[in-house]
GROMACS .gro file of C-alpha atoms in nm:
model
  499
    1MET     CA    1   1.500  -2.564   3.725
    2SER     CA    2   1.614  -2.557   3.395
    3SER     CA    3   1.372  -2.337   3.149
    4LEU     CA    4   1.192  -2.462   2.844
    5SER     CA    5   1.102  -2.285   2.527
    6CYS     CA    6   0.869  -2.379   2.259
    7THR     CA    7   0.749  -2.253   1.940
    8LEU     CA    8   0.414  -2.340   1.910
    9ARG     CA    9   0.155  -2.199   1.654
   10VAL     CA   10  -0.178  -2.271   1.700
   11SER     CA   11  -0.539  -2.201   1.649
   12PHE     CA   12  -0.822  -2.146   1.887
   13PRO     CA   13  -1.130  -1.932   1.921
   14THR     CA   14  -1.114  -1.606   2.124
   15ARG     CA   15  -1.207  -1.268   2.135
   16ALA     CA   16  -1.083  -1.049   1.912
   17PHE     CA   17  -0.977  -0.716   2.165
   18GLU     CA   18  -1.026  -0.403   2.005
   19SER     CA   19  -1.062  -0.045   2.105
   20SER     CA   20  -1.291   0.085   2.310
   21ARG     CA   21  -1.535   0.210   2.023
   22LYS     CA   22  -1.542  -0.140   1.855
   23THR     CA   23  -1.746  -0.423   1.966
   24ARG     CA   24  -1.579  -0.761   2.071
   25ARG     CA   25  -1.717  -1.050   1.867
   26ALA     CA   26  -1.606  -1.427   1.867
   27THR     CA   27  -1.346  -1.526   1.579
   28ARG     CA   28  -1.085  -1.765   1.537
   29ARG     CA   29  -0.740  -1.626   1.481
   30ARG     CA   30  -0.424  -1.771   1.496
   31PHE     CA   31  -0.149  -1.661   1.701
   32GLN     CA   32   0.220  -1.727   1.732
   33ILE     CA   33   0.261  -1.862   2.058
   34LEU     CA   34   0.641  -1.838   2.193
   35CYS     CA   35   0.662  -2.026   2.541
   36PHE     CA   36   0.936  -1.977   2.818
   37SER     CA   37   0.922  -2.152   3.158
   38SER     CA   38   1.167  -2.058   3.463
   39GLN     CA   39   1.055  -2.058   3.756
   40PRO     CA   40   1.159  -1.727   3.907
   41ASN     CA   41   1.158  -1.553   3.567
   42LEU     CA   42   0.906  -1.281   3.462
   43HIS     CA   43   0.747  -1.171   3.170
   44GLU     CA   44   0.404  -1.022   3.138
   45GLY     CA   45   0.038  -1.051   3.106
   46VAL     CA   46  -0.218  -1.210   3.332
   47GLU     CA   47  -0.528  -1.326   3.427
   48GLU     CA   48  -0.669  -1.564   3.697
   49GLU     CA   49  -0.804  -1.857   3.522
   50GLU     CA   50  -0.783  -2.206   3.499
   51GLU     CA   51  -0.613  -2.385   3.253
   52GLU     CA   52  -0.485  -2.728   3.193
   53ASP     CA   53  -0.227  -2.885   3.009
   54GLY     CA   54  -0.219  -3.154   2.779
   55ALA     CA   55  -0.122  -3.384   3.139
   56GLY     CA   56  -0.373  -3.244   3.301
   57HIS     CA   57  -0.189  -3.024   3.480
   58GLY     CA   58  -0.375  -2.704   3.601
   59ARG     CA   59  -0.216  -2.352   3.515
   60GLN     CA   60  -0.343  -2.031   3.624
   61VAL     CA   61  -0.325  -1.710   3.454
   62ILE     CA   62  -0.305  -1.461   3.661
   63LEU     CA   63  -0.183  -1.130   3.372
   64VAL     CA   64  -0.166  -1.038   3.033
   65GLU     CA   65   0.039  -0.780   2.932
   66ARG     CA   66  -0.062  -0.605   2.619
   67TYR     CA   67   0.152  -0.389   2.370
   68GLY     CA   68   0.070  -0.144   2.161
   69ASN     CA   69   0.173  -0.387   1.867
   70GLY     CA   70  -0.069  -0.635   1.897
   71THR     CA   71   0.189  -0.866   2.129
   72ALA     CA   72   0.073  -0.977   2.450
   73LYS     CA   73   0.225  -1.195   2.737
   74ARG     CA   74   0.068  -1.414   2.976
   75TYR     CA   75   0.179  -1.532   3.358
   76MET     CA   76   0.040  -1.807   3.411
   77LEU     CA   77   0.083  -2.036   3.725
   78ASP     CA   78   0.197  -2.395   3.699
   79GLU     CA   79   0.176  -2.646   3.925
   80GLU     CA   80   0.479  -2.777   3.862
   81SER     CA   81   0.726  -2.512   3.713
   82GLY     CA   82   0.566  -2.191   3.908
   83LEU     CA   83   0.537  -1.903   3.647
   84ARG     CA   84   0.551  -1.968   3.305
   85THR     CA   85   0.551  -1.693   3.018
   86PHE     CA   86   0.347  -1.705   2.679
   87VAL     CA   87   0.462  -1.464   2.412
   88GLU     CA   88   0.179  -1.454   2.168
   89GLU     CA   89   0.234  -1.238   1.869
   90LEU     CA   90  -0.037  -1.163   1.580
   91SER     CA   91  -0.005  -1.258   1.212
   92SER     CA   92  -0.107  -1.116   0.936
   93GLU     CA   93  -0.378  -1.322   0.922
   94THR     CA   94  -0.506  -1.209   1.255
   95ASN     CA   95  -0.471  -0.849   1.117
   96ARG     CA   96  -0.646  -0.895   0.790
   97LEU     CA   97  -0.980  -1.022   1.081
   98GLN     CA   98  -0.939  -0.702   1.285
   99ASP     CA   99  -0.967  -0.472   1.038
  100PHE     CA  100  -1.230  -0.629   0.833
  101HIS     CA  101  -1.451  -0.625   1.217
  102THR     CA  102  -1.339  -0.251   1.251
  103SER     CA  103  -1.646  -0.017   1.169
  104ASP     CA  104  -1.493   0.165   0.890
  105THR     CA  105  -1.303  -0.072   0.579
  106THR     CA  106  -1.234   0.266   0.323
  107LEU     CA  107  -0.853   0.261   0.379
  108SER     CA  108  -0.824  -0.115   0.529
  109TRP     CA  109  -0.578  -0.126   0.286
  110LEU     CA  110  -0.329   0.121   0.452
  111PRO     CA  111  -0.094  -0.037   0.686
  112ASP     CA  112  -0.147   0.027   1.080
  113ILE     CA  113   0.166   0.259   1.099
  114VAL     CA  114   0.037   0.505   0.786
  115LYS     CA  115  -0.319   0.551   0.995
  116ASP     CA  116  -0.192   0.677   1.273
  117PHE     CA  117   0.067   0.885   1.109
  118ILE     CA  118  -0.231   1.040   0.898
  119LEU     CA  119  -0.517   1.014   1.104
  120PRO     CA  120  -0.626   1.098   1.412
  121ALA     CA  121  -0.577   0.874   1.719
  122GLU     CA  122  -0.893   0.637   1.738
  123PHE     CA  123  -1.025   0.703   1.408
  124PRO     CA  124  -1.325   0.677   1.341
  125GLY     CA  125  -1.483   0.761   1.667
  126SER     CA  126  -1.295   1.020   1.753
  127VAL     CA  127  -1.384   1.201   1.439
  128SER     CA  128  -1.744   1.316   1.280
  129ASP     CA  129  -1.863   1.125   1.017
  130ASP     CA  130  -1.781   1.389   0.690
  131TYR     CA  131  -1.423   1.397   0.798
  132LEU     CA  132  -1.245   1.164   0.598
  133GLN     CA  133  -1.495   1.237   0.299
  134TYR     CA  134  -1.384   1.596   0.348
  135MET     CA  135  -0.989   1.536   0.386
  136LEU     CA  136  -0.993   1.332   0.073
  137LEU     CA  137  -1.122   1.604  -0.110
  138GLN     CA  138  -0.898   1.845   0.026
  139PHE     CA  139  -0.616   1.656  -0.086
  140PRO     CA  140  -0.612   1.665  -0.387
  141THR     CA  141  -0.778   2.043  -0.395
  142ASN     CA  142  -0.376   2.154  -0.221
  143VAL     CA  143  -0.247   2.006  -0.509
  144THR     CA  144  -0.339   2.224  -0.745
  145GLY     CA  145  -0.317   2.511  -0.510
  146TRP     CA  146   0.091   2.444  -0.521
  147ILE     CA  147   0.089   2.363  -0.872
  148CYS     CA  148  -0.018   2.677  -0.941
  149ASP     CA  149   0.171   2.862  -0.646
  150THR     CA  150   0.496   2.703  -0.866
  151LEU     CA  151   0.428   2.808  -1.144
  152VAL     CA  152   0.335   3.168  -1.012
  153THR     CA  153   0.656   3.181  -0.888
  154SER     CA  154   0.841   3.140  -1.212
  155SER     CA  155   0.674   3.429  -1.340
  156LEU     CA  156   0.750   3.664  -1.042
  157LEU     CA  157   1.142   3.596  -1.068
  158LYS     CA  158   1.090   3.665  -1.442
  159ALA     CA  159   0.897   4.012  -1.345
  160VAL     CA  160   1.283   4.128  -1.140
  161GLY     CA  161   1.502   3.972  -1.422
  162VAL     CA  162   1.539   3.619  -1.410
  163GLY     CA  163   1.479   3.500  -1.745
  164SER     CA  164   1.224   3.660  -1.970
  165PHE     CA  165   0.900   3.553  -2.171
  166SER     CA  166   1.059   3.701  -2.485
  167GLY     CA  167   1.421   3.530  -2.480
  168THR     CA  168   1.493   3.188  -2.268
  169THR     CA  169   1.314   3.080  -1.942
  170ALA     CA  170   1.586   2.836  -1.846
  171ALA     CA  171   1.774   3.032  -1.564
  172ALA     CA  172   1.359   3.169  -1.494
  173SER     CA  173   1.304   2.774  -1.463
  174ALA     CA  174   1.630   2.721  -1.210
  175ALA     CA  175   1.555   2.966  -0.983
  176ALA     CA  176   1.217   2.876  -0.981
  177ILE     CA  177   1.299   2.500  -0.899
  178ARG     CA  178   1.556   2.572  -0.633
  179TRP     CA  179   1.315   2.846  -0.475
  180VAL     CA  180   1.032   2.572  -0.458
  181LEU     CA  181   1.255   2.298  -0.376
  182LYS     CA  182   1.368   2.493  -0.034
  183ASP     CA  183   0.981   2.548   0.009
  184GLY     CA  184   0.951   2.177  -0.028
  185ILE     CA  185   1.216   2.083   0.171
  186GLY     CA  186   1.078   2.241   0.455
  187ALA     CA  187   0.742   2.108   0.402
  188VAL     CA  188   0.862   1.794   0.535
  189GLY     CA  189   0.870   1.916   0.885
  190ARG     CA  190   0.575   2.013   0.880
  191LEU     CA  191   0.505   1.654   0.810
  192PHE     CA  192   0.687   1.471   1.035
  193ILE     CA  193   0.549   1.699   1.294
  194GLY     CA  194   0.188   1.650   1.280
  195GLY     CA  195   0.186   1.313   1.144
  196ARG     CA  196   0.427   1.196   1.455
  197PHE     CA  197   0.356   1.457   1.739
  198GLY     CA  198  -0.001   1.533   1.669
  199ASN     CA  199  -0.099   1.389   2.019
  200LEU     CA  200   0.033   1.611   2.224
  201PHE     CA  201  -0.079   1.984   2.150
  202ASP     CA  202  -0.404   1.966   2.323
  203ASP     CA  203  -0.182   1.857   2.645
  204ASP     CA  204   0.028   2.123   2.661
  205PRO     CA  205  -0.063   2.413   2.448
  206LYS     CA  206   0.186   2.695   2.607
  207GLN     CA  207   0.496   2.510   2.583
  208TRP     CA  208   0.449   2.401   2.227
  209ARG     CA  209   0.392   2.764   2.106
  210MET     CA  210   0.722   2.877   2.320
  211TYR     CA  211   0.927   2.629   2.138
  212ALA     CA  212   0.780   2.724   1.807
  213ASP     CA  213   0.904   2.996   1.836
  214PHE     CA  214   1.281   2.888   1.959
  215ILE     CA  215   1.232   2.645   1.670
  216GLY     CA  216   1.166   2.936   1.449
  217SER     CA  217   1.437   3.178   1.574
  218ALA     CA  218   1.692   2.904   1.508
  219GLY     CA  219   1.549   2.913   1.188
  220SER     CA  220   1.589   3.226   1.096
  221ILE     CA  221   1.983   3.245   1.186
  222PHE     CA  222   2.020   2.980   0.855
  223ASN     CA  223   1.820   3.238   0.653
  224LEU     CA  224   2.002   3.498   0.740
  225SER     CA  225   2.396   3.349   0.719
  226THR     CA  226   2.329   3.297   0.382
  227PRO     CA  227   2.487   3.639   0.276
  228LEU     CA  228   2.819   3.502   0.387
  229TYR     CA  229   2.826   3.219   0.195
  230PRO     CA  230   2.642   3.249  -0.144
  231ALA     CA  231   2.780   2.940  -0.267
  232TYR     CA  232   2.536   2.720  -0.006
  233PHE     CA  233   2.249   2.907  -0.029
  234LEU     CA  234   1.994   2.615  -0.127
  235PRO     CA  235   2.131   2.366   0.183
  236LEU     CA  236   2.101   2.721   0.449
  237ALA     CA  237   1.785   2.827   0.307
  238SER     CA  238   1.659   2.467   0.304
  239LEU     CA  239   1.735   2.408   0.657
  240GLY     CA  240   1.605   2.756   0.762
  241ASN     CA  241   1.258   2.657   0.597
  242LEU     CA  242   1.274   2.340   0.739
  243ALA     CA  243   1.326   2.483   1.093
  244LYS     CA  244   1.064   2.730   1.049
  245ALA     CA  245   0.821   2.452   0.835
  246VAL     CA  246   0.855   2.249   1.213
  247ALA     CA  247   0.775   2.577   1.460
  248ARG     CA  248   0.442   2.597   1.161
  249GLY     CA  249   0.441   2.275   1.246
  250LEU     CA  250   0.387   2.322   1.639
  251LYS     CA  251   0.236   2.636   1.636
  252ASP     CA  252  -0.047   2.646   1.416
  253PRO     CA  253  -0.230   2.281   1.624
  254SER     CA  254  -0.087   2.487   1.934
  255PHE     CA  255  -0.262   2.820   1.906
  256ARG     CA  256  -0.581   2.627   1.767
  257VAL     CA  257  -0.630   2.484   2.099
  258ILE     CA  258  -0.547   2.817   2.255
  259GLN     CA  259  -0.816   2.969   2.007
  260ASN     CA  260  -1.084   2.695   2.158
  261HIS     CA  261  -0.969   2.821   2.482
  262PHE     CA  262  -1.138   3.157   2.433
  263ALA     CA  263  -1.433   3.108   2.234
  264ILE     CA  264  -1.619   3.012   2.584
  265SER     CA  265  -1.955   3.094   2.372
  266GLY     CA  266  -1.898   2.878   2.084
  267ASN     CA  267  -1.787   3.166   1.843
  268LEU     CA  268  -1.482   3.017   1.715
  269GLY     CA  269  -1.461   3.068   1.442
  270GLU     CA  270  -1.568   3.419   1.509
  271VAL     CA  271  -1.257   3.438   1.748
  272ALA     CA  272  -0.990   3.343   1.469
  273ALA     CA  273  -1.157   3.582   1.252
  274LYS     CA  274  -1.075   3.868   1.501
  275GLU     CA  275  -0.730   3.713   1.562
  276GLU     CA  276  -0.678   3.760   1.180
  277VAL     CA  277  -0.756   4.134   1.189
  278TRP     CA  278  -0.488   4.196   1.520
  279GLU     CA  279  -0.191   3.951   1.337
  280VAL     CA  280  -0.253   4.130   1.053
  281ALA     CA  281  -0.249   4.479   1.210
  282ALA     CA  282   0.075   4.392   1.356
  283GLN     CA  283   0.219   4.235   1.023
  284LEU     CA  284   0.161   4.573   0.837
  285LEU     CA  285   0.315   4.781   1.110
  286GLY     CA  286   0.597   4.539   1.149
  287LEU     CA  287   0.725   4.537   0.804
  288ALA     CA  288   0.665   4.905   0.795
  289LEU     CA  289   0.918   4.936   1.100
  290GLY     CA  290   1.129   4.699   0.940
  291ILE     CA  291   1.134   4.914   0.594
  292LEU     CA  292   1.254   5.188   0.836
  293ILE     CA  293   1.489   5.013   1.016
  294LEU     CA  294   1.640   4.898   0.664
  295GLU     CA  295   1.636   5.235   0.510
  296ALA     CA  296   1.888   5.404   0.804
  297PRO     CA  297   2.205   5.537   0.674
  298GLY     CA  298   2.479   5.260   0.686
  299LEU     CA  299   2.304   4.971   0.837
  300LEU     CA  300   2.240   4.778   0.444
  301LYS     CA  301   2.623   4.785   0.418
  302SER     CA  302   2.699   4.667   0.774
  303TYR     CA  303   2.654   4.301   0.837
  304PRO     CA  304   2.691   4.295   1.157
  305VAL     CA  305   2.487   4.594   1.253
  306LEU     CA  306   2.240   4.400   1.064
  307SER     CA  307   2.250   4.083   1.274
  308LEU     CA  308   2.270   4.285   1.562
  309THR     CA  309   1.942   4.401   1.509
  310TRP     CA  310   1.795   4.129   1.466
  311MET     CA  311   1.905   3.979   1.700
  312SER     CA  312   1.820   4.209   1.953
  313VAL     CA  313   1.452   4.224   1.817
  314ARG     CA  314   1.439   3.868   1.819
  315LEU     CA  315   1.530   3.853   2.184
  316LEU     CA  316   1.246   4.129   2.247
  317HIS     CA  317   0.997   3.926   2.041
  318LEU     CA  318   1.074   3.587   2.246
  319TRP     CA  319   1.030   3.732   2.606
  320LEU     CA  320   0.701   3.920   2.464
  321ARG     CA  321   0.548   3.557   2.386
  322TYR     CA  322   0.675   3.421   2.701
  323GLN     CA  323   0.451   3.714   2.861
  324SER     CA  324   0.217   3.625   2.627
  325LEU     CA  325   0.166   3.275   2.700
  326SER     CA  326   0.213   3.326   3.113
  327VAL     CA  327  -0.152   3.476   3.137
  328LEU     CA  328  -0.338   3.228   2.949
  329LEU     CA  329  -0.528   3.065   3.221
  330PHE     CA  330  -0.640   2.717   3.174
  331ASN     CA  331  -0.922   2.565   3.333
  332THR     CA  332  -0.794   2.241   3.238
  333ILE     CA  333  -0.577   1.987   3.401
  334ASN     CA  334  -0.287   1.901   3.228
  335LEU     CA  335   0.032   1.706   3.386
  336LYS     CA  336   0.213   2.033   3.452
  337ARG     CA  337  -0.152   2.137   3.677
  338ALA     CA  338  -0.254   1.819   3.807
  339ARG     CA  339   0.163   1.777   3.971
  340LEU     CA  340   0.154   2.137   4.127
  341LEU     CA  341  -0.243   2.112   4.260
  342VAL     CA  342  -0.214   1.734   4.386
  343LYS     CA  343   0.122   1.876   4.546
  344SER     CA  344  -0.062   2.167   4.734
  345HIS     CA  345  -0.386   1.919   4.849
  346VAL     CA  346  -0.146   1.576   4.989
  347LEU     CA  347   0.101   1.898   5.139
  348HIS     CA  348  -0.164   2.165   5.264
  349SER     CA  349  -0.545   1.947   5.181
  350VAL     CA  350  -0.614   2.304   4.944
  351VAL     CA  351  -0.612   2.349   4.591
  352PRO     CA  352  -0.487   2.714   4.440
  353GLU     CA  353  -0.728   2.853   4.205
  354CYS     CA  354  -0.671   2.912   3.801
  355VAL     CA  355  -0.494   3.212   3.828
  356ALA     CA  356  -0.237   3.113   4.105
  357CYS     CA  357  -0.168   2.735   3.915
  358ASN     CA  358  -0.146   2.910   3.637
  359LYS     CA  359   0.104   3.185   3.696
  360ASP     CA  360   0.341   2.869   3.876
  361GLU     CA  361   0.303   2.666   3.610
  362ASN     CA  362   0.683   2.628   3.422
  363ILE     CA  363   0.576   2.688   3.019
  364LEU     CA  364   0.994   2.546   2.955
  365LEU     CA  365   1.061   2.289   3.211
  366TRP     CA  366   0.974   1.920   3.021
  367GLN     CA  367   0.813   1.684   3.212
  368THR     CA  368   1.089   1.418   3.220
  369PHE     CA  369   1.293   1.695   3.439
  370MET     CA  370   0.972   1.697   3.714
  371LYS     CA  371   1.043   1.577   4.090
  372PRO     CA  372   0.906   1.349   4.168
  373ARG     CA  373   0.992   1.141   3.827
  374ILE     CA  374   0.692   0.976   3.690
  375THR     CA  375   0.778   0.743   3.463
  376PHE     CA  376   0.436   0.581   3.312
  377ALA     CA  377   0.368   0.245   3.087
  378VAL     CA  378   0.632   0.042   3.224
  379SER     CA  379   0.618  -0.337   3.162
  380LEU     CA  380   0.553  -0.563   3.454
  381GLU     CA  381   0.914  -0.723   3.455
  382GLU     CA  382   1.065  -0.370   3.465
  383MET     CA  383   0.864  -0.308   3.790
  384VAL     CA  384   0.987  -0.594   3.986
  385GLY     CA  385   1.290  -0.556   3.941
  386GLY     CA  386   1.618  -0.787   4.067
  387GLU     CA  387   1.342  -0.990   4.316
  388ARG     CA  388   1.086  -1.139   4.025
  389SER     CA  389   0.910  -1.338   4.274
  390ILE     CA  390   0.574  -1.499   4.243
  391SER     CA  391   0.455  -1.352   4.541
  392MET     CA  392   0.584  -1.016   4.491
  393VAL     CA  393   0.337  -0.997   4.183
  394LYS     CA  394   0.026  -1.118   4.362
  395THR     CA  395   0.084  -0.887   4.574
  396LEU     CA  396   0.064  -0.612   4.314
  397LEU     CA  397  -0.249  -0.758   4.187
  398LYS     CA  398  -0.437  -0.780   4.530
  399LEU     CA  399  -0.324  -0.434   4.639
  400TYR     CA  400  -0.420  -0.237   4.320
  401ALA     CA  401  -0.713  -0.494   4.272
  402LYS     CA  402  -0.960  -0.131   4.262
  403GLU     CA  403  -0.752   0.064   4.067
  404GLN     CA  404  -0.696   0.118   3.754
  405TYR     CA  405  -0.343   0.091   3.739
  406ILE     CA  406   0.001  -0.037   3.937
  407LEU     CA  407   0.231   0.162   4.080
  408VAL     CA  408   0.553   0.089   4.242
  409VAL     CA  409   0.890   0.257   4.332
  410ASN     CA  410   1.181   0.257   4.188
  411GLN     CA  411   1.437   0.155   4.428
  412GLN     CA  412   1.739   0.143   4.199
  413GLN     CA  413   1.725   0.473   4.143
  414GLY     CA  414   1.938   0.728   4.385
  415ASP     CA  415   1.630   0.999   4.341
  416PHE     CA  416   1.252   0.941   4.399
  417GLU     CA  417   1.124   0.737   4.070
  418VAL     CA  418   0.788   0.579   3.998
  419PHE     CA  419   0.721   0.316   3.774
  420VAL     CA  420   0.335   0.313   3.689
  421SER     CA  421   0.159   0.047   3.451
  422PHE     CA  422  -0.252   0.116   3.335
  423LYS     CA  423  -0.542  -0.129   3.287
  424VAL     CA  424  -0.764  -0.139   2.981
  425GLU     CA  425  -1.000  -0.034   3.172
  426ALA     CA  426  -0.772   0.328   3.278
  427THR     CA  427  -0.949   0.646   3.249
  428SER     CA  428  -0.799   0.995   3.259
  429VAL     CA  429  -0.884   0.993   3.642
  430SER     CA  430  -0.645   0.655   3.639
  431VAL     CA  431  -0.396   0.840   3.554
  432LEU     CA  432  -0.434   1.109   3.800
  433ARG     CA  433  -0.486   0.870   4.048
  434SER     CA  434  -0.190   0.724   4.026
  435VAL     CA  435  -0.036   1.090   3.987
  436TRP     CA  436  -0.237   1.216   4.393
  437GLN     CA  437  -0.046   0.870   4.519
  438THR     CA  438   0.267   0.954   4.403
  439TYR     CA  439   0.322   1.252   4.566
  440TRP     CA  440   0.195   1.123   4.887
  441LEU     CA  441   0.459   0.838   4.873
  442HIS     CA  442   0.737   1.132   4.800
  443GLU     CA  443   0.625   1.356   5.051
  444ASN     CA  444   0.592   1.043   5.313
  445TRP     CA  445   0.867   0.781   5.181
  446ASP     CA  446   1.107   0.635   5.455
  447SER     CA  447   1.370   0.387   5.236
  448SER     CA  448   1.404   0.157   5.528
  449GLU     CA  449   0.992   0.062   5.586
  450ASP     CA  450   0.831  -0.209   5.425
  451VAL     CA  451   0.772  -0.091   5.079
  452PHE     CA  452   0.492  -0.284   5.060
  453HIS     CA  453   0.336  -0.139   5.342
  454GLN     CA  454   0.397   0.161   5.265
  455LEU     CA  455   0.207   0.144   4.888
  456ALA     CA  456  -0.068   0.020   5.094
  457GLN     CA  457  -0.053   0.362   5.346
  458SER     CA  458  -0.043   0.557   5.030
  459ILE     CA  459  -0.338   0.373   4.880
  460LEU     CA  460  -0.587   0.414   5.200
  461GLN     CA  461  -0.442   0.783   5.229
  462MET     CA  462  -0.617   0.811   4.857
  463GLU     CA  463  -0.899   0.632   4.927
  464ASP     CA  464  -0.962   0.855   5.230
  465ARG     CA  465  -0.875   1.224   5.085
  466PHE     CA  466  -0.927   1.215   4.670
  467GLU     CA  467  -1.282   1.296   4.686
  468ASP     CA  468  -1.213   1.598   4.907
  469PHE     CA  469  -0.933   1.623   4.609
  470ILE     CA  470  -1.200   1.694   4.309
  471GLN     CA  471  -1.452   1.859   4.536
  472GLN     CA  472  -1.172   2.135   4.594
  473LEU     CA  473  -1.090   2.134   4.197
  474ASN     CA  474  -1.466   2.220   4.176
  475ARG     CA  475  -1.498   2.468   4.400
  476ALA     CA  476  -1.163   2.595   4.300
  477GLY     CA  477  -1.342   2.642   3.917
  478TRP     CA  478  -1.140   2.347   3.770
  479ASP     CA  479  -1.315   2.177   3.505
  480THR     CA  480  -1.325   1.804   3.640
  481HIS     CA  481  -1.516   1.686   3.310
  482GLN     CA  482  -1.211   1.768   3.079
  483ILE     CA  483  -0.904   1.628   3.216
  484ASN     CA  484  -0.583   1.618   2.996
  485LEU     CA  485  -0.423   1.323   3.128
  486LYS     CA  486  -0.395   1.016   2.849
  487VAL     CA  487  -0.357   0.699   2.942
  488PRO     CA  488  -0.006   0.556   2.766
  489LYS     CA  489  -0.135   0.272   2.521
  490GLU     CA  490   0.221   0.141   2.464
  491ILE     CA  491   0.197  -0.146   2.752
  492THR     CA  492  -0.142  -0.215   2.940
  493ILE     CA  493  -0.249  -0.478   3.165
  494ASP     CA  494  -0.564  -0.646   3.048
  495GLU     CA  495  -0.754  -0.887   3.381
  496SER     CA  496  -1.052  -0.908   3.152
  497GLY     CA  497  -0.984  -1.259   2.959
  498LEU     CA  498  -0.734  -1.445   2.774
  499VAL     CA  499  -0.644  -1.319   2.454
   0.00000   0.00000   0.00000
């Protein structure tokens, strides 16, 4: 059958899809609808709802696939042409209407990309009511503070002989500008980390605290090499400060999560204050020992000896950091610990306690390299692969009718891999269930058997054993009320109604 493509611009009443913290309201919205028709082809989105076109032909919407940028795709079954796909893109007028209906309109003029960069996810529902007012006042406060620091830096440079108040101040000003510029370039790293990766630290603070030290060590290498290339002091020092700023951007939020873990009595302020005592005491002792090393005969005259000494101390520092993070005992469940817990339950029907699980947790390993491989937020088109049959889509929807996700095994790869796409109602427990099903499939997978039969068997096993898994987690001391398994929002499946 020949494919049909058309572009329509229509206006019709519908329900505005907003996040769970907002109410749904009926409004008139304008969409740009791109329709494509081809019997074997799949794109996205479907719901079970009947429509009729101008010729009276019935259409059944079986799925709607939503994207984080507001775009949605609908899969519709047409009596004549089979499976049809509708792509709906929100216009600027729609975005304005969505901003109008939000519970907070103070920053409605800001683009969404800026809001996502400077505000916590799901703002304002995810923070207290006084958050925005505090931050708006805190910003100019910090600006004035850095202005003062810039002026003080110039005075310090003059005090050590770079220019003078009685003579020319050009040298001191130039040196101060270079010094401040070095710090400013480094601050860009913290700005980027905080805005782009702020949602990572709650999930795995151990890993990011360790990587902060690796990046900080790389920054120190740039600074250490400045005596070798004094003409390139500014770029080398700037790169060093950039790396150190990135490291600080990873370190500070990670350690705040760790401090919150320590404060089991709600005494976060006291824990932070006492940590400051330990840190300052270590700083004073480290400075004293550093001065003694610098005063050692011949060390300042030999750059290789200085570099070797730094390398030795830095490696000791990294080893000690790893050891300190390894002793942390989190009773919350992130993806790494979920994998260990699920694997143990699938294989042995037991759940390890917090001490054993945290000891086995690999701090340095990235999720991408963990086996079996799980890829979240996958489109339906990618899930069905080359088959692209209507019957396959219907079978998947029926198979996962009671679940808040759809999981398939990627048969295009040699290694075992699963694709998971979540429905809009999915929660952290849904993510945990998908991990449990993945490990059962991984341990029992037989490529010669029917795929859907094995998926059905894994779901039956999960229904029989998942409740026991949760009960064992509670008995082992795990906090099942704080499961740090975030549902990806890049692609979600909506079965609640038409766009």
